[in-house]
Amino acid sequence: MTILSIVKHPADILETKCQPVKQFDSKLKRLVRDMQETMIQADGVGLAAPQIGKDMRLAIVDIEDEHGLIVLINPELLSSEGSQTDIEGCLSFPDLYGEVTRPNGIKIKAQNVKGQFYTFEADGFLARAILHEMDHLDGVLFTSKVEKYIPAEELKGADEE
Ligand code: ZN
């Protein structure tokens, strides 16, 4: 496995609407594994393909709960409900944290690494992490949604996505 380098803001790829994934081959499987290694090494809870320089609608999330690794390929938001406001960070913005309001509950449709479609429901922090990654695939950065920045020294050990 390979640790990939994480693209930091500013970079055009981070503000690009990414292209759908069409090839579900061994290369894709390997990329997902490398992204997982990279995310773990960076102590993140999510990583999107543009953050490692790839123009692909692919992201992974793992908040270390019972769901384990969630692979989001060509994800679509089917429905959402409620709202939650909490602190977010991003691996592409080291030491930057802010409060972001997002839906509290979501239902999504996506493909797995084999190309099989699945639907998935999440709420709370997991929904937040998934929505943060899905935004990356549209070139939308959390800084465009921050309502209030929080000084990093107040947030030792916050999760980054
Ligand atoms: Zn991010």
Tab-separated table of C-alpha atoms and ligand atoms in Angstrom:
chain	number	residue	atom	x	y	z
A	1	MET	CA	0.000	0.000	0.000
A	2	THR	CA	1.021	3.544	-0.622
A	3	ILE	CA	0.553	6.664	1.424
A	4	LEU	CA	-0.637	9.363	-0.955
A	5	SER	CA	0.087	13.035	-0.503
A	6	ILE	CA	-2.881	15.153	0.504
A	7	VAL	CA	-3.608	18.233	-1.590
A	8	LYS	CA	-3.814	21.355	0.562
A	9	HIS	CA	-5.899	24.434	-0.204
A	10	PRO	CA	-5.563	26.396	-2.451
A	11	ALA	CA	-5.571	24.030	-5.448
A	12	ASP	CA	-7.809	23.922	-8.527
A	13	ILE	CA	-8.574	20.201	-8.071
A	14	LEU	CA	-10.229	20.984	-4.718
A	15	GLU	CA	-12.715	23.297	-6.441
A	16	THR	CA	-13.476	21.042	-9.407
A	17	LYS	CA	-16.760	19.192	-9.946
A	18	CYS	CA	-15.397	15.662	-10.278
A	19	GLN	CA	-16.156	13.153	-13.034
A	20	PRO	CA	-18.185	9.958	-12.455
A	21	VAL	CA	-16.254	6.725	-11.912
A	22	LYS	CA	-16.924	4.291	-14.759
A	23	GLN	CA	-14.183	1.664	-14.439
A	24	PHE	CA	-14.585	-0.713	-11.510
A	25	ASP	CA	-11.310	-2.558	-11.856
A	26	SER	CA	-8.336	-3.625	-9.774
A	27	LYS	CA	-6.808	-0.164	-10.174
A	28	LEU	CA	-9.835	1.339	-8.420
A	29	LYS	CA	-9.620	-1.226	-5.607
A	30	ARG	CA	-5.979	-0.369	-5.108
A	31	LEU	CA	-6.724	3.369	-5.093
A	32	VAL	CA	-9.389	2.856	-2.403
A	33	ARG	CA	-6.918	0.872	-0.282
A	34	ASP	CA	-4.271	3.564	-0.678
A	35	MET	CA	-6.806	6.260	0.244
A	36	GLN	CA	-7.747	4.263	3.346
A	37	GLU	CA	-4.099	3.988	4.403
A	38	THR	CA	-3.616	7.690	3.733
A	39	MET	CA	-6.689	8.654	5.761
A	40	ILE	CA	-5.646	6.504	8.706
A	41	GLN	CA	-2.115	7.858	8.651
A	42	ALA	CA	-3.442	11.436	8.559
A	43	ASP	CA	-5.816	10.613	11.440
A	44	GLY	CA	-8.824	11.657	9.366
A	45	VAL	CA	-12.414	10.379	9.323
A	46	GLY	CA	-12.897	10.899	5.596
A	47	LEU	CA	-10.997	11.503	2.376
A	48	ALA	CA	-12.213	12.423	-1.098
A	49	ALA	CA	-10.423	11.657	-4.379
A	50	PRO	CA	-9.785	15.351	-5.241
A	51	GLN	CA	-7.864	15.596	-1.951
A	52	ILE	CA	-5.311	13.207	-3.389
A	53	GLY	CA	-5.375	14.931	-6.777
A	54	LYS	CA	-7.880	12.661	-8.576
A	55	ASP	CA	-10.803	14.023	-10.589
A	56	MET	CA	-13.146	11.182	-9.589
A	57	ARG	CA	-16.468	10.911	-7.753
A	58	LEU	CA	-14.963	8.700	-5.056
A	59	ALA	CA	-14.656	9.256	-1.327
A	60	ILE	CA	-14.216	7.175	1.800
A	61	VAL	CA	-15.472	7.698	5.347
A	62	ASP	CA	-14.590	5.850	8.539
A	63	ILE	CA	-15.605	7.408	11.831
A	64	GLU	CA	-14.476	4.279	13.688
A	65	ASP	CA	-18.005	3.160	14.506
A	66	GLU	CA	-19.724	-0.168	13.761
A	67	HIS	CA	-20.054	0.694	10.051
A	68	GLY	CA	-16.301	0.571	9.448
A	69	LEU	CA	-15.066	1.841	6.091
A	70	ILE	CA	-17.746	3.335	3.846
A	71	VAL	CA	-16.775	3.596	0.175
A	72	LEU	CA	-18.769	6.240	-1.679
A	73	ILE	CA	-18.538	5.986	-5.456
A	74	ASN	CA	-20.772	8.258	-7.558
A	75	PRO	CA	-22.832	9.060	-4.427
A	76	GLU	CA	-26.178	10.841	-4.595
A	77	LEU	CA	-28.202	12.369	-1.802
A	78	LEU	CA	-31.724	10.900	-1.922
A	79	SER	CA	-33.230	12.710	1.064
A	80	SER	CA	-32.291	14.604	4.185
A	81	GLU	CA	-33.996	15.790	7.330
A	82	GLY	CA	-33.410	17.983	10.342
A	83	SER	CA	-30.307	20.000	11.010
A	84	GLN	CA	-27.223	19.885	13.202
A	85	THR	CA	-24.492	22.421	13.884
A	86	ASP	CA	-21.057	21.194	14.907
A	87	ILE	CA	-17.359	21.714	14.414
A	88	GLU	CA	-15.632	20.474	11.264
A	89	GLY	CA	-12.102	20.292	10.028
A	90	CYS	CA	-10.602	19.143	6.729
A	91	LEU	CA	-7.332	17.405	5.860
A	92	SER	CA	-6.882	19.973	3.064
A	93	PHE	CA	-7.014	22.841	5.599
A	94	PRO	CA	-4.592	21.938	8.403
A	95	ASP	CA	-5.463	23.549	11.735
A	96	LEU	CA	-8.629	25.230	10.476
A	97	TYR	CA	-11.883	24.459	12.276
A	98	GLY	CA	-15.321	25.978	12.136
A	99	GLU	CA	-18.958	25.427	12.911
A	100	VAL	CA	-21.027	24.134	10.009
A	101	THR	CA	-24.771	23.451	9.882
A	102	ARG	CA	-25.815	20.361	7.924
A	103	PRO	CA	-28.833	18.030	7.766
A	104	ASN	CA	-29.000	15.655	10.733
A	105	GLY	CA	-30.272	12.612	8.864
A	106	ILE	CA	-29.549	11.523	5.303
A	107	LYS	CA	-30.330	8.769	2.863
A	108	ILE	CA	-27.851	8.264	0.049
A	109	LYS	CA	-27.339	6.021	-2.930
A	110	ALA	CA	-23.846	5.102	-4.078
A	111	GLN	CA	-21.788	2.362	-5.681
A	112	ASN	CA	-19.247	0.179	-3.911
A	113	VAL	CA	-15.824	-0.730	-5.233
A	114	LYS	CA	-17.375	-3.535	-7.333
A	115	GLY	CA	-19.820	-1.110	-8.938
A	116	GLN	CA	-22.847	-2.463	-7.050
A	117	PHE	CA	-25.445	0.120	-6.067
A	118	TYR	CA	-26.494	0.431	-2.430
A	119	THR	CA	-28.531	2.778	-0.306
A	120	PHE	CA	-27.416	3.896	3.120
A	121	GLU	CA	-28.933	5.916	5.933
A	122	ALA	CA	-26.915	7.866	8.470
A	123	ASP	CA	-27.426	10.508	11.078
A	124	GLY	CA	-25.433	12.707	13.405
A	125	PHE	CA	-21.674	12.784	12.970
A	126	LEU	CA	-21.637	10.038	10.333
A	127	ALA	CA	-24.112	12.006	8.183
A	128	ARG	CA	-21.926	15.099	8.611
A	129	ALA	CA	-18.790	13.238	7.544
A	130	ILE	CA	-20.513	11.770	4.456
A	131	LEU	CA	-21.937	15.144	3.419
A	132	HIS	CA	-18.542	16.816	3.869
A	133	GLU	CA	-16.978	14.236	1.519
A	134	MET	CA	-19.822	14.442	-1.002
A	135	ASP	CA	-19.326	18.231	-1.096
A	136	HIS	CA	-15.667	17.650	-2.038
A	137	LEU	CA	-16.832	15.774	-5.158
A	138	ASP	CA	-18.681	18.904	-6.273
A	139	GLY	CA	-15.707	21.138	-5.502
A	140	VAL	CA	-17.503	22.569	-2.468
A	141	LEU	CA	-15.239	23.234	0.505
A	142	PHE	CA	-16.385	23.410	4.114
A	143	THR	CA	-15.007	26.939	4.377
A	144	SER	CA	-17.899	28.068	2.141
A	145	LYS	CA	-20.293	26.828	4.875
A	146	VAL	CA	-18.480	27.836	8.061
A	147	GLU	CA	-20.569	30.092	10.263
A	148	LYS	CA	-17.913	30.663	12.899
A	149	TYR	CA	-14.213	29.738	12.989
A	150	ILE	CA	-12.881	28.106	16.155
A	151	PRO	CA	-9.237	28.647	17.199
A	152	ALA	CA	-7.325	25.363	16.786
A	153	GLU	CA	-5.854	25.516	20.294
A	154	GLU	CA	-9.376	25.136	21.723
A	155	LEU	CA	-9.833	21.876	19.803
A	156	LYS	CA	-7.102	19.415	20.593
A	157	GLY	CA	-7.847	16.164	18.805
A	158	ALA	CA	-10.763	17.281	16.628
A	159	ASP	CA	-11.591	15.063	13.664
A	160	GLU	CA	-10.556	16.047	10.169
A	161	GLU	CA	-12.312	15.045	6.974
B	1	ZN	ZN	-12.453	17.869	3.650
